[in-house]
Short mmCIF file of C-alpha atoms in Angstrom, two decimals:
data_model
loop_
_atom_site.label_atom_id
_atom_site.label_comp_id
_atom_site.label_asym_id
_atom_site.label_seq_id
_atom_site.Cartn_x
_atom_site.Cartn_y
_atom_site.Cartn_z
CA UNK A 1 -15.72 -4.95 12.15
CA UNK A 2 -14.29 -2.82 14.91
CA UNK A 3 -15.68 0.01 16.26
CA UNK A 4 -15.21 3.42 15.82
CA UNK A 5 -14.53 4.43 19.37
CA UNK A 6 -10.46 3.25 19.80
CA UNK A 7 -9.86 4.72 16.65
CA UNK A 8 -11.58 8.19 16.86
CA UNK A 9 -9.79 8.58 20.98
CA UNK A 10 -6.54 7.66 18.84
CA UNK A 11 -6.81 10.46 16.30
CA UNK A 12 -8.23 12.75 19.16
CA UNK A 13 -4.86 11.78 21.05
CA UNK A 14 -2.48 12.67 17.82
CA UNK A 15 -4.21 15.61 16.59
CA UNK A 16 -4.84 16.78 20.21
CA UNK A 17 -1.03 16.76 20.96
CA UNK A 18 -0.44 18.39 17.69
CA UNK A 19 -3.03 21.32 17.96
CA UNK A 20 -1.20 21.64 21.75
CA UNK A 21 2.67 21.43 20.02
CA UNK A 22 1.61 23.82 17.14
CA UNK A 23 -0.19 26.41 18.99
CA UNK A 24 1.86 26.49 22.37
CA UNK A 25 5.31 25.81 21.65
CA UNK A 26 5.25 27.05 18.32
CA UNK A 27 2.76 30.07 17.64
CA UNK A 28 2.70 31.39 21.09
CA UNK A 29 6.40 29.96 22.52
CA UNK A 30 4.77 29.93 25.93
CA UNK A 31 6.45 26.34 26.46
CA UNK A 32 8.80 23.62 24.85
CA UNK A 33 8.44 20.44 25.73
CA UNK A 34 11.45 20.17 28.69
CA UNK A 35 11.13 23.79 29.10
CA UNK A 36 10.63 23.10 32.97
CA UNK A 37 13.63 20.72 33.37
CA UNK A 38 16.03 22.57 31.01
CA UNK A 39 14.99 26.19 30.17
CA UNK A 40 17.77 27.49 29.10
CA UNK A 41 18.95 24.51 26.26
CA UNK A 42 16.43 25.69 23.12
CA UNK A 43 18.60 23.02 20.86
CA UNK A 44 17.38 20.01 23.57
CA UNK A 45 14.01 21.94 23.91
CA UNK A 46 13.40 21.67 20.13
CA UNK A 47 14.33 17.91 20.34
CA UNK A 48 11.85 17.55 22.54
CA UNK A 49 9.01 19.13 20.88
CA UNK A 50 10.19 17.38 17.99
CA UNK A 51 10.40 13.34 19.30
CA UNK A 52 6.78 14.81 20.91
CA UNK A 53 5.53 15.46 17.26
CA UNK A 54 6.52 12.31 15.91
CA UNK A 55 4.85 10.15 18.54
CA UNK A 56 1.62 12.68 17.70
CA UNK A 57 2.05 11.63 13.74
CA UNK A 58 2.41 8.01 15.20
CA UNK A 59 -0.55 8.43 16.28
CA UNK A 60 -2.65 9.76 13.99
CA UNK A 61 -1.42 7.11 11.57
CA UNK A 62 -2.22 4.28 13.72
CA UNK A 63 -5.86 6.16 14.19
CA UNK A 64 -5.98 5.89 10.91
CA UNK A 65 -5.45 2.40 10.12
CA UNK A 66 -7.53 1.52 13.19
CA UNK A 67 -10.27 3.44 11.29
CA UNK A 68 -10.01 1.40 7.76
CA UNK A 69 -11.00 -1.71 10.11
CA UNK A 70 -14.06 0.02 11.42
CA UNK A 71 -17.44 -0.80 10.99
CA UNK A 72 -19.62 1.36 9.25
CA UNK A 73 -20.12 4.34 11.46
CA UNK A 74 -22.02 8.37 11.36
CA UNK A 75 -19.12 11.10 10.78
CA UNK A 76 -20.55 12.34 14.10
CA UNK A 77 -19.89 9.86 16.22
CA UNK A 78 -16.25 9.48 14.96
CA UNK A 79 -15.76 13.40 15.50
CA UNK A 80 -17.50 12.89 18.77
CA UNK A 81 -14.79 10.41 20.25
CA UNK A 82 -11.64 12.37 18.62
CA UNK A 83 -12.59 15.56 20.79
CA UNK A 84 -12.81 12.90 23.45
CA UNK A 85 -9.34 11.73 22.43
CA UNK A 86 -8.20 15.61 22.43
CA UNK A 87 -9.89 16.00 26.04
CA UNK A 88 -7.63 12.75 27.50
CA UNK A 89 -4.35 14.07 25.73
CA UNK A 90 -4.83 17.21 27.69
CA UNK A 91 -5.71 15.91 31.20
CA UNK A 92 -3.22 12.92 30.88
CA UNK A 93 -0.66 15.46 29.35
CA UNK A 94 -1.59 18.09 31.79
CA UNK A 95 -1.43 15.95 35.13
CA UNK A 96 1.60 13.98 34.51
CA UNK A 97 3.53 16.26 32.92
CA UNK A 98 2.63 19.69 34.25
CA UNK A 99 1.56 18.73 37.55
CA UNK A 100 3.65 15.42 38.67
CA UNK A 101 6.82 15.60 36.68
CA UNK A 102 7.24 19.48 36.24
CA UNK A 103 8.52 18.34 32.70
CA UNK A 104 7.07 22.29 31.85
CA UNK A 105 3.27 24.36 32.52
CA UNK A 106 1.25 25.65 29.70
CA UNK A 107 2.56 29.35 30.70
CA UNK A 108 4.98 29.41 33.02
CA UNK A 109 5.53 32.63 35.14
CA UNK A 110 2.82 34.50 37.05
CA UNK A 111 -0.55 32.47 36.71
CA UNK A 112 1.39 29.32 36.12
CA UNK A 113 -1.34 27.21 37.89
CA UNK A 114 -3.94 28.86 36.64
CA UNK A 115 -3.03 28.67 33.36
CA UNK A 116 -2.50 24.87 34.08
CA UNK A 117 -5.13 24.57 35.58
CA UNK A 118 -7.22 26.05 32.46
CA UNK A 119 -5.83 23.28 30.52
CA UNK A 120 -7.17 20.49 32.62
CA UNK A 121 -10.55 22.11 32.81
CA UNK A 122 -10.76 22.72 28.92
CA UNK A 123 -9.59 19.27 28.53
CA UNK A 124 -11.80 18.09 30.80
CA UNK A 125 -15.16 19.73 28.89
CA UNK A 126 -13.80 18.56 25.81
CA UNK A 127 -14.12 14.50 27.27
CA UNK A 128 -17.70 15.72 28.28
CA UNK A 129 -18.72 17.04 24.93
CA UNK A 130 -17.01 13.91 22.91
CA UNK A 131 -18.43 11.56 24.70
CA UNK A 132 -21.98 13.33 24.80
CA UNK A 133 -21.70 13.98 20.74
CA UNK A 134 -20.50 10.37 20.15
CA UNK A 135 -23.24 8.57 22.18
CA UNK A 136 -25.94 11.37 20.29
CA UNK A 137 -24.58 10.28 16.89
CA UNK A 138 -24.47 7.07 17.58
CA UNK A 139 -28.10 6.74 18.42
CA UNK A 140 -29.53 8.28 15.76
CA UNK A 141 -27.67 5.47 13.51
#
């Protein structure tokens, strides 16, 4: 049996990019997800966000057949790596994207790099905590 850890940074990766797709670009409409490159095209902007939430429900569903091969595992330490997964999808997401390719920032307008900025930090605490509640859950197995 596998372990838990590939699957749980999988789901963390899907569901991270979805909680970042729903609440940004949708709920608040800070960003799309070519918003930098083309900010004035909604119709390609909503193509975007929309080829971005299919590769997040690729994802998840490939988290979740990597977790039906699993070994036996606490619900803790499978929560534990999917924050970690969350955590990586923001600091990948929020270095390549924000910082190197400009594809568009979390807010963009005054505070733009500070609200960028944010992201990596939170994403970076999130990796922190995962991995810390993973490795906690997994020793009390």
């Amino acid at each position: 049996m596998a372990s838990v850890r590939p699957a749980g940074l999988v789901l963390g990766l899907g569901i991270g990019g979805f909680i970042d797709g729903i609440v940004l670009h949708q709920l608040l409409g800070w960003h799309h997800m070519l918003s930098g490159w083309y900010p004035d095209d909604l119709r390609l902007n909503m193509i975007g966000d929309g080829a971005f939430h299919a590769l997040c429900l690729v994802l998840v569903i490939a988290g979740v057949a990597m977790l039906s091969r699993a070994a036996p595992h606490r619900l803790g330490e499978l929560f534990g790596w999917m924050i970690t997964g969350w955590g990586l999808f923001n600091v990948v997401e929020g270095l390549v994207d924000h910082q190197i390719l400009g594809v568009h920032h979390v807010r963009p307008g005054p505070h733009q790099l500070g609200y960028d900025i944010g992201f990596l930090v939170f994403g970076a605490a999130l990796i922190v905590a995962g991995v810390l509640i993973a490795r906690a859950s997994a020793r009390r197995a």
